[in-house]
XYZ file of C-alpha atoms in Angstrom:
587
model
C 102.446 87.821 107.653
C 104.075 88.277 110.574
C 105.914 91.823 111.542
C 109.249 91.345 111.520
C 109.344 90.964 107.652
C 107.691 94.100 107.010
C 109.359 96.214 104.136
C 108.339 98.780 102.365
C 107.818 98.307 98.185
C 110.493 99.347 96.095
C 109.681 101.548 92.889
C 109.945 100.220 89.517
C 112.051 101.916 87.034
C 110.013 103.375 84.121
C 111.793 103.066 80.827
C 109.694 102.878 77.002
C 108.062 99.499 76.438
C 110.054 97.254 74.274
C 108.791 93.901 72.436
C 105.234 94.245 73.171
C 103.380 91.432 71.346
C 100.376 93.310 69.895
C 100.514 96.585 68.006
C 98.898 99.742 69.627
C 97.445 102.645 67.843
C 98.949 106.040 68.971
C 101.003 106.763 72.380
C 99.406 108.730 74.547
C 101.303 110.215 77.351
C 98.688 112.758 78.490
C 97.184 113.999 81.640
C 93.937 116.168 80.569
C 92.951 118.775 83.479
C 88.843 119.957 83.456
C 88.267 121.276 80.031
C 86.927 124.972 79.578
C 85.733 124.653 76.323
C 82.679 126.577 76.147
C 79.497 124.502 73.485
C 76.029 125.564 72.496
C 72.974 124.900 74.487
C 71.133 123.714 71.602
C 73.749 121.281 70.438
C 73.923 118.493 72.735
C 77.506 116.780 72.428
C 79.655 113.823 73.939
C 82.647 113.711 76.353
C 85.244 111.236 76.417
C 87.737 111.719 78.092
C 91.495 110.313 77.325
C 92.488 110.946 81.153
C 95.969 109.537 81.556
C 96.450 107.017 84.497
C 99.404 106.363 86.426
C 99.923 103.168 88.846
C 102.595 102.639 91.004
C 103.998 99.748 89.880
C 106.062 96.447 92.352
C 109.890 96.812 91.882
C 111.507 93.925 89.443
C 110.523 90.681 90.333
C 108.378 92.365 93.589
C 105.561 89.680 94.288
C 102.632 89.135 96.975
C 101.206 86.806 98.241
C 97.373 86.414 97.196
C 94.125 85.404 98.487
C 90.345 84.987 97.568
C 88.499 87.613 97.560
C 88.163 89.218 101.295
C 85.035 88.645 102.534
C 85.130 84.371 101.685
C 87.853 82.082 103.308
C 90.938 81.110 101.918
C 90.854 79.193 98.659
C 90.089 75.023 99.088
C 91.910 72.824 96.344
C 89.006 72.094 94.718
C 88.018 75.845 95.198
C 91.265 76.725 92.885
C 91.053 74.230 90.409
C 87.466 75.429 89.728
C 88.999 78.792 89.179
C 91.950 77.297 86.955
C 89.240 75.635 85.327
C 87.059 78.491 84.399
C 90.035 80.370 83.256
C 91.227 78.190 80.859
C 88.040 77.630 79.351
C 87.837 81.109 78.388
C 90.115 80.570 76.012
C 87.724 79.067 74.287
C 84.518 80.034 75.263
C 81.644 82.242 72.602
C 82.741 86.059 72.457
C 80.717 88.028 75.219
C 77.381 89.097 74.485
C 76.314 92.991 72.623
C 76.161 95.481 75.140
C 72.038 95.997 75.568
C 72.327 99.610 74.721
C 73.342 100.921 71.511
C 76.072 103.541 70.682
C 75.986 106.041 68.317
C 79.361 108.194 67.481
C 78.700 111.868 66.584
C 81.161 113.761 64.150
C 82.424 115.827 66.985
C 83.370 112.769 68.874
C 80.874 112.747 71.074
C 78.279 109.404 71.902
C 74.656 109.122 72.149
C 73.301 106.397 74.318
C 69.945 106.586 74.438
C 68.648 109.239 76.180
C 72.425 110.281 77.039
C 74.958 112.199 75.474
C 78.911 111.984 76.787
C 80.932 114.486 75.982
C 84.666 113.839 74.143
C 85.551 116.985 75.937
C 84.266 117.823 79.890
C 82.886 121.738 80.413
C 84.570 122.363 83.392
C 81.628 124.025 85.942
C 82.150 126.297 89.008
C 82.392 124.823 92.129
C 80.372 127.347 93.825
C 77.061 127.194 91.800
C 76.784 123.891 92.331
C 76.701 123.066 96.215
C 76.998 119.341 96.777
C 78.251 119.450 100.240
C 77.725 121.440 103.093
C 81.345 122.029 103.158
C 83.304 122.294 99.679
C 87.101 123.088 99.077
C 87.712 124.427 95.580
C 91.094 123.507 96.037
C 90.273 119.772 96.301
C 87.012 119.302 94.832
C 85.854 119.976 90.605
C 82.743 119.982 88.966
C 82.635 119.035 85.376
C 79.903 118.643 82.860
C 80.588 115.266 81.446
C 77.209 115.050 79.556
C 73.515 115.753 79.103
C 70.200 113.723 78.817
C 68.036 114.669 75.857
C 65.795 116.983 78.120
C 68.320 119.348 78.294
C 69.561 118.045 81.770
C 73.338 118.240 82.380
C 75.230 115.066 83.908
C 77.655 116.283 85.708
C 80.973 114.900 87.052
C 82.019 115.893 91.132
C 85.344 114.229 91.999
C 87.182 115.346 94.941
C 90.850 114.708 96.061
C 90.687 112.804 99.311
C 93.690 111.290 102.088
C 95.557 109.343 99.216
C 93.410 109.388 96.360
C 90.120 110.745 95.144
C 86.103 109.780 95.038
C 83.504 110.954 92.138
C 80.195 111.501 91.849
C 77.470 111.788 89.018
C 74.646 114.406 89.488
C 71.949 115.695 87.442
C 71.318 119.444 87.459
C 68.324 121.069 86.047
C 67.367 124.425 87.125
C 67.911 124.475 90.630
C 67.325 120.844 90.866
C 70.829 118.480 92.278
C 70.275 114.820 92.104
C 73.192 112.563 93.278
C 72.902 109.443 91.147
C 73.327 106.675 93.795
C 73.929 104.126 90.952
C 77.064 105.848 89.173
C 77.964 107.448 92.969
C 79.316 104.168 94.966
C 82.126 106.377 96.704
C 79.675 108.640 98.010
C 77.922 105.700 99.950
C 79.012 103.564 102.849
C 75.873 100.921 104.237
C 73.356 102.311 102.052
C 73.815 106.286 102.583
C 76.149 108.983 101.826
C 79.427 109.250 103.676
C 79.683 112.869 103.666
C 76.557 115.761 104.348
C 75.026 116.788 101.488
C 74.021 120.387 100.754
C 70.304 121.224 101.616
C 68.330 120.849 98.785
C 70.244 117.937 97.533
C 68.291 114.970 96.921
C 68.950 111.295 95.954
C 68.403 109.278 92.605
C 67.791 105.616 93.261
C 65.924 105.121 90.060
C 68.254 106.182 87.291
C 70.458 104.109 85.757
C 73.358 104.079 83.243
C 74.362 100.677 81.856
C 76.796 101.977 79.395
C 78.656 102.401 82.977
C 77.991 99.040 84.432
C 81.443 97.153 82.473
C 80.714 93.228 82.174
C 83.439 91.113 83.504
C 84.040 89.885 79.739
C 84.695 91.881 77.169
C 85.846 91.444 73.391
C 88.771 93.358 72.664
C 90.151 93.541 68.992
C 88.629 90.231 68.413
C 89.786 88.523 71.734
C 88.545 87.803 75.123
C 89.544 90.065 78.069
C 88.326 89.791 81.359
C 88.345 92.055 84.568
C 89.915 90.983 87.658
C 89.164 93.723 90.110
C 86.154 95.156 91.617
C 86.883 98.583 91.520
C 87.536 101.952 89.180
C 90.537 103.733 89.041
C 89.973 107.604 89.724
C 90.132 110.105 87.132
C 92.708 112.384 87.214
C 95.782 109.873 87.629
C 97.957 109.560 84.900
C 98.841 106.372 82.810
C 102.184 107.829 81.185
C 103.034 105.287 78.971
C 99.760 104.522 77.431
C 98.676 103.812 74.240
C 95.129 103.375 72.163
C 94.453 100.156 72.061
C 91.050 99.346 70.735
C 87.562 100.699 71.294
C 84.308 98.887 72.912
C 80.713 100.221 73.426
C 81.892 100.928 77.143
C 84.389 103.453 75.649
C 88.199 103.476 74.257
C 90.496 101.005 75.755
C 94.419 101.877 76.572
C 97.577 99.904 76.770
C 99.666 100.955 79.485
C 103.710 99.480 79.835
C 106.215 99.540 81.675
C 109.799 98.002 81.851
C 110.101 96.651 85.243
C 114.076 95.090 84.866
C 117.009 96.829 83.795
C 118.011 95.486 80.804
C 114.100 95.046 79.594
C 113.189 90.984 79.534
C 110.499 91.463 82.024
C 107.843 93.832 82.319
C 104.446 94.985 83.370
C 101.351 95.043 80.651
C 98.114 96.142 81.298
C 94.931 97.344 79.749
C 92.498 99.787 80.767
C 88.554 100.754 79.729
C 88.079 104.472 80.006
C 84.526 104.719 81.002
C 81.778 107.593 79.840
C 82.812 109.198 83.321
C 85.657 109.523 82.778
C 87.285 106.597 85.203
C 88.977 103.827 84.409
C 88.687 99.852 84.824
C 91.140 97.024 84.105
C 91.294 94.080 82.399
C 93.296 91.474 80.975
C 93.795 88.557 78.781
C 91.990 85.519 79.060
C 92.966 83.192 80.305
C 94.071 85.317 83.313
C 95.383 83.078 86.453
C 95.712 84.844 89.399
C 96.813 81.281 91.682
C 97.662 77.641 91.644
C 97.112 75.641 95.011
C 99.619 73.135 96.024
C 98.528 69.404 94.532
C 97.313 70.804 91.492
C 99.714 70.551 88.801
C 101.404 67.701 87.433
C 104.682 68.496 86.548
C 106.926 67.083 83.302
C 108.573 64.140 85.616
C 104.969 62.785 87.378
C 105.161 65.201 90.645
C 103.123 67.192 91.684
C 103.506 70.991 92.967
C 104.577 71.096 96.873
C 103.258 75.014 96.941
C 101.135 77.462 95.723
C 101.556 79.947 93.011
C 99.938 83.666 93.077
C 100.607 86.332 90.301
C 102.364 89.585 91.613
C 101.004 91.829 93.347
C 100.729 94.919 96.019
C 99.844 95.480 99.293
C 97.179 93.756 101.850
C 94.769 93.642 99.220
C 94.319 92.477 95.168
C 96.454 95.607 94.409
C 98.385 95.278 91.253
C 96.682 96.022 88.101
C 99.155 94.535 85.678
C 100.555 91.077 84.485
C 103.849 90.789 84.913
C 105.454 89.652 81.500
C 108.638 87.868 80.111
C 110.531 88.395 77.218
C 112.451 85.167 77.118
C 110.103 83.718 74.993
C 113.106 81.968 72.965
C 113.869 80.407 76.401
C 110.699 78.738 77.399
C 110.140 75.131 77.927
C 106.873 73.105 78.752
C 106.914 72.437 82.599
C 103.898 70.871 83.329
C 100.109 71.042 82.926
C 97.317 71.695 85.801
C 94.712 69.185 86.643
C 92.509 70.443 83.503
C 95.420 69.999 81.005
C 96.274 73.708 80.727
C 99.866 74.153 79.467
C 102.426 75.980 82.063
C 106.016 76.697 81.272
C 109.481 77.720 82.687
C 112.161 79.472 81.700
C 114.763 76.883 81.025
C 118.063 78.723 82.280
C 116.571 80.188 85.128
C 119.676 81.459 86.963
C 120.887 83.215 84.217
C 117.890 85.334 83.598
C 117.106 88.621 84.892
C 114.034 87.890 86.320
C 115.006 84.333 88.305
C 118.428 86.036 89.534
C 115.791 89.258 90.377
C 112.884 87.185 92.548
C 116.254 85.754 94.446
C 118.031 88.725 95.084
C 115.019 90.305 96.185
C 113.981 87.407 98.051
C 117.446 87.156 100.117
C 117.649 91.168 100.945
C 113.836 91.213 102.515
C 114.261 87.519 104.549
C 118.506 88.291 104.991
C 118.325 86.134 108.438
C 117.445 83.021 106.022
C 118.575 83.454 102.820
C 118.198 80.637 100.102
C 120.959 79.636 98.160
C 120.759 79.283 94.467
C 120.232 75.518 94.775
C 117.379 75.632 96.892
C 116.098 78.387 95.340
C 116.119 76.516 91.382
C 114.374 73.107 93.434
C 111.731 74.998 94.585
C 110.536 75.788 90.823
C 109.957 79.610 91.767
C 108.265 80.797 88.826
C 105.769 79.099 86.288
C 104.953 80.733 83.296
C 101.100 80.220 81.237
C 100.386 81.733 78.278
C 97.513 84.122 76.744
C 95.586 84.341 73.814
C 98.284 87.374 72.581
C 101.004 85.376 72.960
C 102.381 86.801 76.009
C 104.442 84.754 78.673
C 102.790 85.471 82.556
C 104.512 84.883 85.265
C 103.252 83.151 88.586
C 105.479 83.014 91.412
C 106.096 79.982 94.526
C 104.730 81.724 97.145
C 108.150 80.528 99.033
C 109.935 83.010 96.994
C 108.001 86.349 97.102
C 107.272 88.466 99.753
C 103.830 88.946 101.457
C 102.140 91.579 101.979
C 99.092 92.031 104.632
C 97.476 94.760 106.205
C 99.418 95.571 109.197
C 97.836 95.614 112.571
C 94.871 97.706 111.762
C 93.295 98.868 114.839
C 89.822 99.918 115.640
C 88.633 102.590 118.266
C 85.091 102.640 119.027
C 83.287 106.061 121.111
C 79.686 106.242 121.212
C 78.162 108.930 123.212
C 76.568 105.845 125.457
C 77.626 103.090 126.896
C 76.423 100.653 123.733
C 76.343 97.130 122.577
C 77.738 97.297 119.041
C 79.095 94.856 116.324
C 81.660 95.112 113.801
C 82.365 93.271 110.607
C 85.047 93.728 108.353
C 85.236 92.288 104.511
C 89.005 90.784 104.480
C 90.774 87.693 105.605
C 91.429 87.959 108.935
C 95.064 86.306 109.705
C 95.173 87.636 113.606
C 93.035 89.573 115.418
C 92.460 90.348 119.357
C 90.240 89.639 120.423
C 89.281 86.615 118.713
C 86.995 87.569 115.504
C 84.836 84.757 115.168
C 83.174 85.621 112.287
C 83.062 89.511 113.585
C 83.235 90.966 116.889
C 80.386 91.939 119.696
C 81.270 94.435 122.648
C 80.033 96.681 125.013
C 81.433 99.753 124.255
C 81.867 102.954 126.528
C 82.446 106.899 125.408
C 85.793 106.577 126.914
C 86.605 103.851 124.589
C 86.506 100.797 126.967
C 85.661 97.718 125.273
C 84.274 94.628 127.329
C 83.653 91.016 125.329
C 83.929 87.718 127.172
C 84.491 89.187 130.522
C 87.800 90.943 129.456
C 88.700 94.569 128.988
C 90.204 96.095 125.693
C 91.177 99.902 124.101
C 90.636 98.646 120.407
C 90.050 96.213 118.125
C 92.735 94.561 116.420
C 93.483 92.353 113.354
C 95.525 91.783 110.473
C 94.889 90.198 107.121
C 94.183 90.954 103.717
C 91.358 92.955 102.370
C 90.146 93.712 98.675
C 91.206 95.896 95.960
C 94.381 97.128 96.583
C 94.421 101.523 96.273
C 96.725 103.474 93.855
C 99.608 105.441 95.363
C 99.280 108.774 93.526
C 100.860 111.175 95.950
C 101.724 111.324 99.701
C 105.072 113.108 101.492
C 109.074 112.086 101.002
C 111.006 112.833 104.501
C 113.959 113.270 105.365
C 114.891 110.056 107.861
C 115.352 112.454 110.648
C 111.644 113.933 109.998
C 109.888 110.683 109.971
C 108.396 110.421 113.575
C 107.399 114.624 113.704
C 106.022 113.693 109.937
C 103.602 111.081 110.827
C 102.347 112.932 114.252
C 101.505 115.895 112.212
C 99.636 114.108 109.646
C 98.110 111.869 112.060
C 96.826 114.871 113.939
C 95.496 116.391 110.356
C 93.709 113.275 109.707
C 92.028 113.988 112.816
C 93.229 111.404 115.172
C 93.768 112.273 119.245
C 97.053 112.294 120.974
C 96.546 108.491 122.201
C 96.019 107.050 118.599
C 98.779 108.678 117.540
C 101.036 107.578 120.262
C 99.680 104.074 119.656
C 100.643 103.956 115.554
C 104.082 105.604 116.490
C 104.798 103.267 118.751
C 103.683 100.138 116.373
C 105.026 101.870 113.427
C 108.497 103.754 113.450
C 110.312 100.698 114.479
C 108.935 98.860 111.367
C 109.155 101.853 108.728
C 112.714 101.463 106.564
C 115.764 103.140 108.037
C 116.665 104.719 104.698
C 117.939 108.476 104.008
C 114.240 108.893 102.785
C 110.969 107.833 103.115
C 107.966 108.247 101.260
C 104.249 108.192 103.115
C 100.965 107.800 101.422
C 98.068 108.172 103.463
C 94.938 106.465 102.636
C 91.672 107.436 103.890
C 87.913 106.337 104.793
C 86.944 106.284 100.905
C 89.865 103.759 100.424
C 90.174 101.809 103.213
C 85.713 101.512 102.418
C 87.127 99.883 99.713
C 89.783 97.654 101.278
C 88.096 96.521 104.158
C 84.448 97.586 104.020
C 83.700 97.956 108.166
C 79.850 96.712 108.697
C 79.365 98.458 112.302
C 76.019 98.188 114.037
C 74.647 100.652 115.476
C 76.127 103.191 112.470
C 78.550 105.204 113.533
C 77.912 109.208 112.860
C 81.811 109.725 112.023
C 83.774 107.518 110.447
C 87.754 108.196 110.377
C 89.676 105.503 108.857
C 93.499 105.884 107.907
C 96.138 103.752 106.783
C 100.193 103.806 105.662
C 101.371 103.029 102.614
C 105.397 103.632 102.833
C 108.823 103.155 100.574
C 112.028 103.683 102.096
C 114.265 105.617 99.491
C 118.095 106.196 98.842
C 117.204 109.660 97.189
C 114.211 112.007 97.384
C 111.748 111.434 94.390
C 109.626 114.258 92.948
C 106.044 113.302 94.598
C 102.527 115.133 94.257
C 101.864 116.535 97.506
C 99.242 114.598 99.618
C 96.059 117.095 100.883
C 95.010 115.202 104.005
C 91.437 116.680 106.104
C 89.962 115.712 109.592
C 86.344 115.387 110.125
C 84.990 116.867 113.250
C 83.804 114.056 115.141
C 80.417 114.414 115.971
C 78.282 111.373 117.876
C 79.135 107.981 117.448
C 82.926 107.815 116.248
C 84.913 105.282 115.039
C 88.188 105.395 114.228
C 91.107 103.007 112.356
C 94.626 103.173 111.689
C 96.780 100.349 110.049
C 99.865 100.083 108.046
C 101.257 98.181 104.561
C 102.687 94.763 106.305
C 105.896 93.002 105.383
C 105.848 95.594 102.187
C 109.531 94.916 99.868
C 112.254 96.884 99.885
């Protein structure tokens, strides 16, 4: 998207859920800090875990525009029908196989899978006897027994607060043994070794497995279908305020989690979430779950067919949002039209008058205010489509000529290695722009100083815009004063370890495009993240990796915000580093 439409997202208001369509168990509005519960050696027990999990949701009617996956180009026609295709056939399709492992329940609530036991309730373990790293900050970083295999070995949890949200770790400790599961530990890696120095004496598990961690992409859920649309877990120690039990599968307990995203409650967000054995969490939804239409594939009710696309809602440069956005007006649905494999889509017949249509436009017209749509043009354009799940509920997908985009915002790419060196770099997104031209990735000859030569021309960085994968949480960060923006974002640039010329660089991209509200909010993501945005592919591998990116609101009032802990590494050797910005993000 391009830069002058970039806006920050604005906040949802969180009310209770109203009219959900399925019942739910018990509310659980919990957040559940390392457990200190002391057990007997002898006994072995089970941990789960009812973490709570909280996800910044889009504002009313807030939608983005989406893409394939990253790493694979945009979508064809036939490429989306396929898609539409498979989706609607899971309505239908056999209930997803047993899990291959076996679960037994213990009275106390804790499970045996095999040669594993999870605990319901984590031991929480001291930092210092157990030293993962060669620098640890008990401040940021917990140890937790989450189980224990039946040779008395403990399985034990290391998660660690990190530049905008936090990465986890299994080990197994016996004696003075430390094994970092590499399997259950994909934070901890980055091109097939660990991103951060291990401890001496610290060695590496390649060979152990846990399957009752590997979730399948279907799953059967109270007697219906569910799928998973994202790659990655949710961390462990965000909250989820306004879940509720929902059900239970062999991959652990499964939560409810919604939120009323309108004023007056006729739209909302619904989603549901698998709390794993350790103690993370991983989303899925309804089948069928759509997530686009490409233009030329639906017929509608008078013989035309759709001029644009339609994409589900959701944040930032990457697959971000982890919930369906719902309607309530199911008294005011009418059939609209069917796609090219005869699934049903609908529309909500008075449009105007409800309060999400009169929402998209509103926030439509205040983000793109030099060319606003009228009401007309906005109602011809057939702005949202609704399709329908096996619970009943009403999903909405939105003309893409209606939301607002979001990309990742000039993302920019220093490279110093000690020697003058020919390196390549490869990023997994969909590069939009990029200078100089990508091509599939970039080759240069790269100098300590930075200098960058390709195709007989000169360069400081590597540049490029796009959209990347999995979307990260927002789960704390920093809310300024206008005034304080700038001095802000050069002091936490210079904690995140970049020099005085990156920083001058981002300010000088940045402040003009950040809101010009009393307040601002600033969220910081960091390597871990951004490794799971954009996954870089550098040859030769860099020794220090710094990568850092701006997620931003602009904000009539200060908000009460967890405090963002942000760290530099030293950079030692080869160093790369990357900063980058949410583009074109609504206000």
């Amino acid at each position: 998207m391009e830069d002058e439409n970039n806006k920050p997202p604005e906040n949802a208001a969180e009310t209770p859920p109203v009219n959900t369509t399925e019942p739910v168990q018990q509310s659980a509005n919990i957040t559940v800090p390392p457990v200190d519960t002391p057990r007997k050696k002898h006994r072995p027990r089970r941990t789960v875990v009812v973490v709570s999990v909280a996800i910044l949701l889009v504002a009313a009617g807030a939608s983005w525009f989406a893409l394939q996956r990253a790493n694979k180009p945009a979508p064809s026609q036939q490429d989306t029908a396929k898609l539409i295709e498979q989706a609607k056939k899971a309505n239908t399709q056999a209930a997803p196989k047993a899990a291959s492992f076996a679960v037994q329940k213990l009275a106390n609530g804790d499970s045996v899978v095999g040669k594993e036991t999870w605990f319901k309730t984590p031991i929480k373990l001291s930092l210092s006897d157990y030293s993962i790293l060669k620098t640890q900050d008990p401040d940021w970083m917990y140890v937790q027994q989450v189980g224990s295999m039946s040779d008395g070995t403990k399985i034990v949890l290391f998660s660690e607060a990190q530049d905008g949200g936090e990465v986890g770790a299994l080990l197994l400790a016996s004696g003075t043994s430390l094994k970092l599961v590499e399997s259950a530990s994909p934070d901890f890696f980055y091109q097939g070794k660990p991103v951060d120095d291990l401890a001496p004496g610290v060695t590496i598990d390649s060979q152990t497995t846990f399957p009752e961690l590997n979730l399948p992409q279907t799953l059967q859920i109270n007697g219906k279908n569910f799928t998973n649309t994202k790659s990655d877990k949710l961390g462990i120690h965000i909250t989820l305020p306004n879940a509720a039990k929902y059900g239970d599968t062999d991959y652990g307990p499964v939560y409810k989690d919604v939120h009323i995203t309108s004023d007056h409650g006729t739209y909302q967000t619904v989603g549901y979430y698998v709390q794993t054995y350790d103690f993370h969490w991983v989303f899925y939804q309804p089948e069928p779950h759509l997530t686009s239409i490409n233009k030329d594939t639906i017929t509608f009710s008078d013989g035309t067919k759709n001029d644009d696309a339609y994409t589900e809602t959701f944040r930032g440069c990457g697959l971000g949002a982890y919930e369906d956005f719902l309607t309530d007006n199911t008294t005011n649905v009418t059939a609209a039209g069917t796609v090219a494999t005869g699934q049903q889509l609908y529309a909500l017949a008075d449009l105007a008058n409800t309060e999400l249509g009169s929402d998209t436009l509103k926030n439509h017209n205040e983000q793109f205010s030099d060319s606003p749509l009228t009401q007309d043009a906005y109602l011809k354009l057939r702005p949202i489509l609704l399709y329908k799940n096996t619970l009943g509920s009403y999903t909405a997908l939105f003309n893409e000529k209606v939301i607002s985009g979001g990309g990742c915002g000039k993302p920019v790419i220093y490279l110093y290695p000690t020697k003058t060196t020919n390196v390549s770099v490869k990023i997994d997104a969909t590069i939009k722009k990029s200078v100089p031209a990508y091509n599939g990735g970039w080759n240069v000859v790269a100098q300590p100083n930075g200098l960058l030569t390709t195709g007989g021309k000169a360069y400081d960085s590597l540049y490029w815009e796009g959209f990347g994968l999995t979307y990260p949480t927002v789960q704390d960060g920093f809310v300024v004063r206008q005034q304080d923006v700038a001095a802000t974002i050069d002091s936490n640039l210079q904690q995140l370890g970049l020099n005085a010329k990156e920083r001058a660089d981002f300010a000088a991209y940045w402040l003009p495009r950040l809101p010009h509200t009393p307040y601002v909010r600033l969220t910081w993501f960091g390597t871990a993240q951004m490794n799971r945005l954009a996954p870089l592919h550098i040859s030769p591998r860099p020794d220090t990796l710094i990568r850092v990116f701006l997620d931003y609101e602009g904000l009539s009032s200060p908000v009460t915000l967890p405090t963002e802990h942000l760290t530099a590494l030293p950079r030692n050797g080869f160093t790369v580093v990357e900063w980058g910005g949410l583009q074109n993000a609504l206000q």
